[in-house]
């Protein structure tokens, strides 16, 4: 369970997140939506401490991770992250991308890691690309490798930062399909996205952020049908 | 034209021995320079101001003064202070290694900064410790990009190594000089030394190209 309490992030003069309080339950799929610059990505990046919150608390499974003495690496071991621009390691093969962290961080044997890596790559439909280098892959394939890489650490939560925004339109579906499968396995997921259909279909709950403020949260059916705030109405008018 | 290579023939083995002497201290200097250079580069990108300051000051001193001066200070002036009679080899290795580290650290710093910040974030998000991230993710990519610049530095170092002739180290240059003085003929020994330096640099260039190709296999 992830619980944020009055989470605030300030960059210089800019307050990009203002007192965000919400709870993400185990197994829940939460879609974070809102106009660009609304703080969605910053919110997500605070959850694994890639950004350090300026104020407020984040609690994961009852443990407060926003104290100075917290071991960030320990926190991140349980939180997988998928980036908009993939950030695969270009000098490693696809399989090495997936097995690197389990071997280095979790001290898996090479054999065990590779077995698991191949299994994960099969799950995302990339069995034939095991030995390829990332530069040889399409965007959709890269993002599926990135998902496999994050899953290889066996995380309890997966964070997705606009995972399909950098993809050509015809590749969006293959990545969303993998994410849907993942959601069905009961993985806790927080997804920053512009894919409203995905949010509608797959998410259990929507967080709508605007200007750093959590304006609305609720089930997709109610949120998309009857947004409570004018800001959400305006936003949905533009994107739907 | 007054060229006569026949007289120099007996001296050729003596000159050739200089290749080993030169290669020996050049390779040790390169290793010292590379090792120290990486450490200094890491200091320069760290958040600790004191380490950054140290690395910047180091670079400023070793880049800001002539190499021959550094060499002479180590060989001639340090014994005066410490009473330790430093050998020509050790002086040469220290001067060239420490000097090269200053240049190498700047090259590597630039290489590290040129690696996409997303790489750091991806490694951090996976819980990879800083040391492993640097050693396995960031530096390999940095080195690949800066390999031509690094090779350039090694080539410069190989040629500049001739400066050790001034402290009496029996390298290629010094041997050519000795033979020249012996025969009262300078052109022939210097020409031979010149050809040997060129061949060494040529081989170094080839090795560099080979490494580059190997590192580019992921492209």
Coordinates of C-alpha atoms in Angstrom, one line a residue:
Chain A
X1 CA 0.0 0.0 0.0
X2 CA 1.3 3.5 -0.9
X3 CA 0.0 6.4 1.1
X4 CA 1.0 10.0 0.5
X5 CA 0.2 12.7 3.0
X6 CA 0.3 16.3 1.9
X7 CA 3.1 15.5 -0.6
X8 CA 4.6 18.7 -1.8
X9 CA 7.4 19.3 -4.3
X10 CA 9.0 22.7 -5.0
X11 CA 11.5 23.4 -7.8
X12 CA 13.1 26.8 -7.1
X13 CA 10.2 29.2 -7.1
X14 CA 7.7 26.7 -8.6
X15 CA 5.5 24.5 -6.5
X16 CA 4.8 21.6 -8.8
X17 CA 3.0 19.4 -6.3
X18 CA 0.7 20.8 -3.6
X19 CA -0.4 18.7 -0.7
X20 CA -1.2 15.5 -2.5
X21 CA -2.9 13.0 -0.2
X22 CA -4.0 9.7 -1.5
X23 CA -3.8 6.0 -0.9
X24 CA -3.0 3.4 -3.5
X25 CA -4.2 -0.1 -2.4
X26 CA -2.4 -3.3 -3.2
X27 CA -3.5 -4.7 -6.6
X28 CA -5.0 -1.4 -7.6
X29 CA -4.3 0.2 -11.0
X30 CA -4.3 3.9 -10.7
X31 CA -4.2 6.2 -13.8
X32 CA -2.8 9.7 -13.2
X33 CA -4.0 12.1 -15.8
X34 CA -4.1 15.8 -16.3
X35 CA -2.7 18.6 -18.6
X36 CA 1.0 18.7 -19.2
X37 CA 2.9 20.5 -16.5
X38 CA 0.3 19.5 -14.0
X39 CA 2.9 17.5 -11.9
X40 CA 1.8 14.0 -12.9
X41 CA 5.3 12.8 -13.6
X42 CA 6.8 14.5 -10.6
X43 CA 4.2 12.8 -8.4
X44 CA 5.2 9.5 -9.9
X45 CA 8.9 10.2 -9.5
X46 CA 8.4 11.1 -5.9
X47 CA 7.0 7.6 -5.2
X48 CA 10.4 6.0 -5.8
X49 CA 12.3 9.0 -4.6
X50 CA 13.8 9.9 -8.0
X51 CA 12.6 13.3 -6.9
X52 CA 12.9 14.1 -3.3
X53 CA 9.7 15.5 -1.9
X54 CA 10.0 19.0 -0.4
X55 CA 7.3 18.3 2.3
X56 CA 4.8 15.7 3.3
X57 CA 5.2 12.0 3.7
X58 CA 5.1 8.9 1.6
X59 CA 4.4 5.6 3.3
X60 CA 4.9 2.3 1.6
X61 CA 3.5 -0.8 3.4
X62 CA 3.5 1.1 6.7
X63 CA 7.1 2.4 6.3
X64 CA 7.7 6.1 5.9
X65 CA 10.2 6.5 3.1
X66 CA 10.5 10.2 3.3
X67 CA 12.9 10.3 6.2
X68 CA 16.5 11.3 5.6
X69 CA 17.8 8.1 6.9
X70 CA 15.8 5.9 4.6
X71 CA 17.9 3.6 2.3
X72 CA 16.7 4.7 -1.2
X73 CA 18.1 1.7 -2.9
X74 CA 16.1 -0.6 -0.6
X75 CA 12.9 1.3 -1.3
X76 CA 13.5 1.2 -5.1
X77 CA 14.1 -2.6 -5.1
X78 CA 10.4 -3.1 -4.6
X79 CA 9.2 -0.4 -7.0
X80 CA 9.6 -1.0 -10.7
X81 CA 9.7 2.0 -13.1
X82 CA 9.1 2.4 -16.8
X83 CA 10.1 5.6 -18.5
X84 CA 8.7 7.5 -21.4
X85 CA 12.0 7.2 -23.3
X86 CA 12.7 3.6 -22.2
X87 CA 16.3 4.3 -21.0
X88 CA 17.5 0.8 -21.8
X89 CA 21.2 0.3 -21.4
X90 CA 22.4 0.5 -25.0
X91 CA 25.7 -1.3 -24.5
X92 CA 24.0 -4.4 -23.2
X93 CA 21.9 -7.0 -25.0
X94 CA 18.2 -7.2 -24.3
X95 CA 18.8 -10.2 -22.0
X96 CA 21.6 -8.4 -20.1
X97 CA 19.3 -5.4 -19.7
X98 CA 16.8 -7.6 -17.9
X99 CA 19.3 -9.7 -15.9
X100 CA 21.7 -6.9 -14.8
X101 CA 19.8 -5.6 -11.7
X102 CA 18.8 -9.1 -10.4
X103 CA 22.4 -10.2 -10.6
X104 CA 23.9 -7.0 -9.2
X105 CA 21.3 -6.0 -6.7
X106 CA 19.6 -9.3 -5.7
X107 CA 22.7 -11.4 -6.1
X108 CA 21.0 -13.9 -8.4
X109 CA 23.2 -16.4 -10.1
X110 CA 23.8 -15.7 -13.8
X111 CA 21.9 -18.9 -14.7
X112 CA 18.9 -18.2 -12.5
X113 CA 18.7 -14.6 -13.7
X114 CA 18.9 -15.6 -17.4
X115 CA 16.3 -18.3 -17.0
X116 CA 13.9 -15.7 -15.3
X117 CA 14.9 -13.1 -17.9
X118 CA 14.0 -15.3 -20.8
X119 CA 10.7 -16.2 -19.2
X120 CA 9.9 -12.5 -18.7
X121 CA 10.9 -11.7 -22.3
X122 CA 8.7 -14.5 -23.5
X123 CA 5.8 -13.0 -21.5
X124 CA 6.2 -9.6 -23.3
X125 CA 6.6 -11.4 -26.6
X126 CA 10.3 -10.9 -27.3
X127 CA 11.7 -14.3 -27.1
X128 CA 13.4 -13.8 -30.5
X129 CA 15.2 -10.6 -29.4
X130 CA 17.0 -12.0 -26.4
X131 CA 20.5 -11.5 -27.9
X132 CA 19.7 -8.3 -29.8
X133 CA 20.9 -4.9 -28.8
X134 CA 18.3 -2.2 -27.9
X135 CA 19.3 -0.1 -31.0
X136 CA 17.9 -2.8 -33.2
X137 CA 14.5 -2.7 -31.7
X138 CA 11.4 -0.7 -32.5
X139 CA 10.0 1.7 -29.8
X140 CA 7.3 -0.7 -28.8
X141 CA 9.8 -3.5 -28.4
X142 CA 12.1 -1.3 -26.4
X143 CA 9.3 -0.4 -24.0
X144 CA 8.4 -4.1 -23.6
X145 CA 12.0 -4.8 -22.7
X146 CA 11.9 -2.0 -20.3
X147 CA 8.8 -3.5 -18.7
X148 CA 10.5 -6.9 -18.5
X149 CA 13.6 -5.3 -17.0
X150 CA 11.5 -3.6 -14.2
X151 CA 9.6 -6.8 -13.6
X152 CA 12.8 -8.8 -13.2
X153 CA 13.3 -7.2 -9.8
X154 CA 10.0 -8.8 -8.8
X155 CA 8.6 -5.4 -7.6
X156 CA 5.4 -5.0 -5.5
X157 CA 4.5 -1.8 -7.4
X158 CA 5.1 -0.7 -11.0
X159 CA 5.3 2.9 -11.9
X160 CA 4.7 3.9 -15.6
X161 CA 5.7 7.4 -16.7
X162 CA 3.9 8.1 -19.9
X163 CA 5.0 4.7 -21.3
X164 CA 3.4 5.2 -24.7
X165 CA 4.0 8.9 -25.3
X166 CA 7.2 8.4 -27.3
X167 CA 5.8 5.6 -29.5
X168 CA 4.6 5.6 -33.0
X169 CA 0.8 5.2 -33.0
X170 CA 0.9 1.6 -34.4
X171 CA 3.1 0.5 -31.5
X172 CA 1.0 1.8 -28.6
X173 CA -1.3 -1.2 -28.5
X174 CA 1.5 -3.8 -28.1
X175 CA 2.7 -1.9 -25.0
X176 CA -0.8 -1.3 -23.6
X177 CA -1.6 -5.0 -24.1
X178 CA 1.4 -6.0 -22.0
X179 CA 0.3 -3.5 -19.3
X180 CA -3.2 -4.9 -19.4
X181 CA -1.9 -8.4 -18.9
X182 CA 0.2 -7.2 -16.0
X183 CA -2.8 -5.5 -14.4
X184 CA -4.7 -8.8 -14.6
X185 CA -2.1 -10.5 -12.6
X186 CA -2.9 -8.2 -9.7
X187 CA 0.1 -6.0 -9.9
X188 CA -0.2 -2.6 -8.2
X189 CA 0.3 -0.1 -10.9
X190 CA 0.5 3.7 -11.1
X191 CA 0.3 4.9 -14.6
X192 CA 0.8 8.5 -15.8
X193 CA -0.8 8.5 -19.2
X194 CA -2.5 10.4 -22.0
X195 CA -4.2 7.2 -23.2
X196 CA -7.8 8.0 -21.9
X197 CA -9.1 4.7 -23.3
X198 CA -6.5 2.8 -21.3
X199 CA -7.4 4.7 -18.2
X200 CA -11.1 4.0 -18.8
X201 CA -10.7 0.4 -19.5
X202 CA -7.9 -0.8 -17.2
X203 CA -7.7 1.6 -14.3
X204 CA -9.5 1.1 -11.0
X205 CA -9.2 4.7 -10.1
X206 CA -8.3 8.0 -11.7
X207 CA -6.2 10.7 -10.2
X208 CA -6.8 14.0 -12.0
X209 CA -4.0 16.5 -11.3
X210 CA -4.0 20.1 -12.4
X211 CA -1.4 22.7 -11.6
X212 CA 0.1 20.5 -8.9
X213 CA -3.2 19.9 -7.1
X214 CA -5.1 16.7 -6.9
X215 CA -8.4 18.0 -8.2
X216 CA -10.3 14.8 -8.4
X217 CA -10.1 11.1 -7.8
X218 CA -12.6 8.4 -8.4
X219 CA -13.6 5.5 -10.4
X220 CA -13.1 5.9 -14.2
X221 CA -16.8 5.4 -15.0
X222 CA -17.9 8.3 -12.7
X223 CA -14.9 10.4 -13.5
X224 CA -15.3 10.3 -17.3
X225 CA -19.1 10.5 -17.2
X226 CA -19.5 13.2 -14.6
X227 CA -16.3 15.0 -13.6
X228 CA -17.0 17.1 -10.6
X229 CA -14.7 20.0 -11.3
X230 CA -14.7 22.5 -14.1
X231 CA -11.0 21.9 -14.7
X232 CA -11.6 18.2 -15.2
X233 CA -14.5 19.0 -17.6
X234 CA -12.4 21.3 -19.6
X235 CA -9.6 18.8 -19.8
X236 CA -11.8 16.0 -20.8
X237 CA -13.5 18.1 -23.5
X238 CA -10.1 18.7 -25.0
X239 CA -8.8 15.1 -25.0
X240 CA -11.9 13.0 -25.6
Chain B
X1 CA 74.1 15.5 -49.2
X2 CA 76.1 13.8 -46.6
X3 CA 74.2 10.8 -45.4
X4 CA 75.9 7.6 -44.4
X5 CA 73.9 4.9 -42.7
X6 CA 76.8 2.3 -42.7
X7 CA 78.4 3.8 -39.6
X8 CA 75.2 3.6 -37.6
X9 CA 74.6 -0.1 -38.1
X10 CA 76.5 -1.2 -35.0
X11 CA 74.6 1.2 -32.9
X12 CA 71.1 0.0 -34.1
X13 CA 70.6 -2.6 -31.3
X14 CA 71.5 0.1 -28.8
X15 CA 68.8 2.4 -30.2
X16 CA 66.3 -0.4 -30.5
X17 CA 66.6 -1.1 -26.8
X18 CA 65.1 2.3 -26.3
X19 CA 61.8 1.0 -27.6
X20 CA 61.4 -1.2 -24.6
X21 CA 62.4 1.5 -22.3
X22 CA 60.0 4.0 -23.8
X23 CA 57.1 1.5 -24.1
X24 CA 57.6 0.4 -20.5
X25 CA 57.3 3.8 -18.9
X26 CA 54.7 5.1 -21.4
X27 CA 52.4 2.1 -20.6
X28 CA 52.8 2.5 -16.9
X29 CA 52.1 6.3 -17.2
X30 CA 49.0 5.6 -19.3
X31 CA 47.7 3.2 -16.6
X32 CA 48.4 5.7 -13.8
X33 CA 46.9 8.5 -15.9
X34 CA 43.8 6.5 -16.7
X35 CA 43.2 5.3 -13.2
X36 CA 43.8 8.7 -11.5
X37 CA 41.9 10.4 -14.3
X38 CA 38.8 8.3 -13.7
X39 CA 38.9 9.0 -10.0
X40 CA 39.4 12.8 -10.6
X41 CA 36.6 12.8 -13.1
X42 CA 34.3 11.1 -10.5
X43 CA 35.4 13.8 -8.0
X44 CA 34.4 16.5 -10.4
X45 CA 30.9 15.3 -10.8
X46 CA 30.3 14.6 -7.2
X47 CA 28.2 16.7 -4.9
X48 CA 30.9 17.1 -2.3
X49 CA 32.4 20.6 -3.0
X50 CA 35.7 19.7 -1.3
X51 CA 36.4 16.8 -3.7
X52 CA 35.4 18.9 -6.7
X53 CA 37.6 21.7 -5.5
X54 CA 40.5 19.3 -5.1
X55 CA 40.1 17.8 -8.6
X56 CA 39.8 21.2 -10.2
X57 CA 42.8 22.5 -8.4
X58 CA 44.8 19.4 -9.5
X59 CA 43.8 19.8 -13.1
X60 CA 44.6 23.5 -13.0
X61 CA 48.1 22.9 -11.7
X62 CA 49.1 20.1 -14.0
X63 CA 47.6 21.6 -17.1
X64 CA 48.8 25.1 -16.2
X65 CA 52.5 24.3 -16.0
X66 CA 54.9 22.8 -18.5
X67 CA 55.4 19.1 -18.4
X68 CA 59.1 19.4 -18.5
X69 CA 59.0 21.6 -15.4
X70 CA 56.9 19.0 -13.6
X71 CA 59.4 16.3 -14.6
X72 CA 62.4 18.3 -13.5
X73 CA 60.8 19.2 -10.2
X74 CA 60.2 15.6 -9.5
X75 CA 63.6 14.4 -10.6
X76 CA 65.9 17.3 -9.6
X77 CA 64.0 19.3 -7.0
X78 CA 62.3 16.7 -4.8
X79 CA 65.5 15.0 -3.8
X80 CA 66.8 18.3 -2.6
X81 CA 63.8 18.6 -0.2
X82 CA 63.4 15.0 0.8
X83 CA 66.9 13.6 0.4
X84 CA 65.3 10.6 -1.4
X85 CA 67.3 9.9 -4.5
X86 CA 64.5 9.2 -7.0
X87 CA 65.2 7.1 -10.0
X88 CA 64.7 8.4 -13.5
X89 CA 62.1 5.8 -14.3
X90 CA 60.0 6.6 -11.2
X91 CA 60.3 10.3 -11.9
X92 CA 59.2 9.8 -15.4
X93 CA 56.3 7.6 -14.6
X94 CA 55.1 10.0 -11.9
X95 CA 55.4 13.1 -14.0
X96 CA 53.7 11.7 -17.0
X97 CA 51.1 9.7 -15.1
X98 CA 50.1 12.7 -12.9
X99 CA 50.1 15.1 -15.8
X100 CA 48.1 12.8 -18.0
X101 CA 45.6 12.3 -15.3
X102 CA 44.7 16.0 -15.5
X103 CA 43.9 15.7 -19.2
X104 CA 42.2 12.3 -18.9
X105 CA 40.0 13.5 -16.1
X106 CA 38.6 16.3 -18.3
X107 CA 38.0 14.0 -21.2
X108 CA 36.2 11.5 -19.0
X109 CA 34.2 14.1 -17.2
X110 CA 32.9 15.3 -20.5
X111 CA 32.2 11.7 -21.5
X112 CA 30.2 11.1 -18.3
X113 CA 28.2 14.3 -18.6
X114 CA 27.3 13.3 -22.2
X115 CA 25.7 10.1 -21.2
X116 CA 21.9 10.5 -21.1
X117 CA 20.7 11.4 -17.6
X118 CA 18.0 8.7 -18.1
X119 CA 20.6 6.0 -17.8
X120 CA 21.3 7.2 -14.2
X121 CA 17.7 7.3 -13.5
X122 CA 17.0 3.8 -14.9
X123 CA 19.8 2.4 -12.8
X124 CA 18.7 4.2 -9.7
X125 CA 15.1 3.1 -10.2
X126 CA 16.4 -0.5 -10.3
X127 CA 18.1 0.0 -7.0
X128 CA 21.6 -0.3 -8.5
X129 CA 24.3 1.1 -6.1
X130 CA 26.3 4.1 -7.3
X131 CA 29.6 2.2 -7.7
X132 CA 28.0 -0.5 -9.9
X133 CA 26.1 2.1 -11.9
X134 CA 29.2 4.0 -12.6
X135 CA 31.3 0.9 -13.4
X136 CA 28.8 -1.0 -15.5
X137 CA 26.4 1.5 -16.9
X138 CA 27.8 5.0 -17.1
X139 CA 31.6 4.6 -17.7
X140 CA 31.3 2.0 -20.4
X141 CA 29.1 4.3 -22.4
X142 CA 31.2 7.3 -21.6
X143 CA 34.4 5.5 -22.6
X144 CA 32.9 4.5 -25.9
X145 CA 32.1 8.1 -26.8
X146 CA 35.5 9.5 -25.7
X147 CA 37.7 6.8 -27.0
X148 CA 39.0 8.9 -29.9
X149 CA 39.9 11.7 -27.5
X150 CA 41.5 9.3 -25.1
X151 CA 43.6 7.7 -27.9
X152 CA 44.7 11.2 -28.8
X153 CA 45.9 11.8 -25.3
X154 CA 47.8 8.5 -25.3
X155 CA 49.4 9.3 -28.6
X156 CA 50.5 12.7 -27.3
X157 CA 51.9 11.1 -24.2
X158 CA 53.9 8.6 -26.3
X159 CA 55.5 11.4 -28.2
X160 CA 56.0 13.7 -25.3
X161 CA 57.7 10.9 -23.5
X162 CA 60.9 11.9 -25.4
X163 CA 61.2 14.7 -22.8
X164 CA 62.6 12.1 -20.3
X165 CA 65.8 12.3 -22.4
X166 CA 66.4 15.5 -20.4
X167 CA 66.7 13.6 -17.1
X168 CA 69.0 11.0 -18.6
X169 CA 66.5 8.1 -18.8
X170 CA 67.7 5.8 -21.6
X171 CA 64.7 6.0 -23.8
X172 CA 64.6 6.0 -27.5
X173 CA 65.3 9.8 -27.8
X174 CA 68.2 9.7 -25.3
X175 CA 69.8 6.8 -27.1
X176 CA 69.5 8.5 -30.5
X177 CA 71.1 11.5 -28.9
X178 CA 74.0 9.5 -27.4
X179 CA 74.7 7.8 -30.7
X180 CA 74.6 11.1 -32.5
X181 CA 77.2 12.5 -30.1
X182 CA 79.3 9.4 -30.5
X183 CA 79.4 9.6 -34.2
X184 CA 79.3 13.3 -34.7
X185 CA 76.4 12.5 -37.0
X186 CA 72.9 13.4 -35.8
X187 CA 70.7 13.0 -38.8
X188 CA 70.8 9.2 -39.1
X189 CA 70.1 8.3 -35.5
X190 CA 67.4 11.0 -35.2
X191 CA 65.8 9.7 -38.4
X192 CA 65.7 6.2 -37.1
X193 CA 64.2 7.4 -33.8
X194 CA 61.7 9.4 -35.7
X195 CA 60.6 6.4 -37.8
X196 CA 60.3 4.3 -34.6
X197 CA 58.1 6.9 -32.9
X198 CA 55.9 7.1 -35.9
X199 CA 55.5 3.3 -36.0
X200 CA 54.6 3.2 -32.3
X201 CA 51.9 5.9 -32.8
X202 CA 50.7 4.1 -35.9
X203 CA 50.2 0.9 -34.0
X204 CA 48.5 2.7 -31.2
X205 CA 46.1 4.3 -33.6
X206 CA 45.3 0.9 -35.1
X207 CA 44.7 -0.5 -31.6
X208 CA 42.4 2.4 -30.9
X209 CA 40.4 1.8 -34.1
X210 CA 40.1 -1.8 -33.2
X211 CA 38.8 -1.0 -29.8
X212 CA 36.4 1.5 -31.2
X213 CA 34.9 -1.1 -33.6
X214 CA 34.5 -3.6 -30.8
X215 CA 32.7 -1.0 -28.6
X216 CA 30.4 -0.1 -31.5
X217 CA 29.0 -3.6 -31.9
X218 CA 25.9 -2.5 -30.0
X219 CA 25.1 0.2 -32.6

